[in-house]
Amino acid sequence: MSAKVVFTEEVLTPDTVRAVRKKLGKTEAEIAAEAGLNEAAYKTYEAHKDPDIETHVKIHQALRRLGGKHLNN
């Protein structure tokens, strides 16, 4: 059974990403792997230390593939 999460913001903050990850029941390592990132890079993002837009996009796309749905797409 997969969880469905609806994103309500156009741009996800690291706090929102963390909340969505937890609602999906995924670990940081699982999201990192789905996003094509190493776990350290993902943890850095969730800790608000990575403003890189490319990382943000990869994480956002990974969350969508894992069951999140963005209202604006």
mmCIF file of C-alpha atoms in Angstrom, residues 1-5 7 20-21 23-35 42 58-69:
data_model
loop_
_atom_site.group_PDB
_atom_site.id
_atom_site.type_symbol
_atom_site.label_atom_id
_atom_site.label_comp_id
_atom_site.label_asym_id
_atom_site.label_seq_id
_atom_site.Cartn_x
_atom_site.Cartn_y
_atom_site.Cartn_z
ATOM 1 C CA MET A 1 0.000 0.000 0.000
ATOM 2 C CA SER A 2 1.547 3.302 -1.017
ATOM 3 C CA ALA A 3 0.798 6.591 0.658
ATOM 4 C CA LYS A 4 -0.428 9.529 -1.386
ATOM 5 C CA VAL A 5 0.794 12.979 -0.451
ATOM 6 C CA PHE A 7 1.976 19.069 -2.270
ATOM 7 C CA VAL A 20 6.578 14.374 2.900
ATOM 8 C CA ARG A 21 9.378 11.820 3.210
ATOM 9 C CA LYS A 23 4.478 10.562 5.399
ATOM 10 C CA LEU A 24 5.653 8.311 2.596
ATOM 11 C CA GLY A 25 7.427 6.144 5.160
ATOM 12 C CA LYS A 26 10.787 6.524 3.416
ATOM 13 C CA THR A 27 14.243 6.913 4.887
ATOM 14 C CA GLU A 28 16.703 9.609 3.892
ATOM 15 C CA ALA A 29 18.748 6.906 2.142
ATOM 16 C CA GLU A 30 15.731 5.760 0.098
ATOM 17 C CA ILE A 31 14.902 9.277 -1.099
ATOM 18 C CA ALA A 32 18.558 9.967 -1.842
ATOM 19 C CA ALA A 33 18.808 6.810 -3.946
ATOM 20 C CA GLU A 34 15.593 7.614 -5.821
ATOM 21 C CA ALA A 35 16.885 11.146 -6.474
ATOM 22 C CA TYR A 42 20.288 14.548 0.913
ATOM 23 C CA LYS A 58 15.987 15.934 -8.064
ATOM 24 C CA ILE A 59 14.457 15.501 -4.613
ATOM 25 C CA HIS A 60 11.111 16.935 -5.697
ATOM 26 C CA GLN A 61 10.971 14.585 -8.699
ATOM 27 C CA ALA A 62 11.913 11.610 -6.523
ATOM 28 C CA LEU A 63 9.122 12.388 -4.058
ATOM 29 C CA ARG A 64 6.630 12.574 -6.917
ATOM 30 C CA ARG A 65 7.767 9.199 -8.280
ATOM 31 C CA LEU A 66 7.361 7.690 -4.820
ATOM 32 C CA GLY A 67 3.752 8.765 -4.393
ATOM 33 C CA GLY A 68 3.601 12.508 -3.913
ATOM 34 C CA LYS A 69 1.345 14.550 -6.176
#
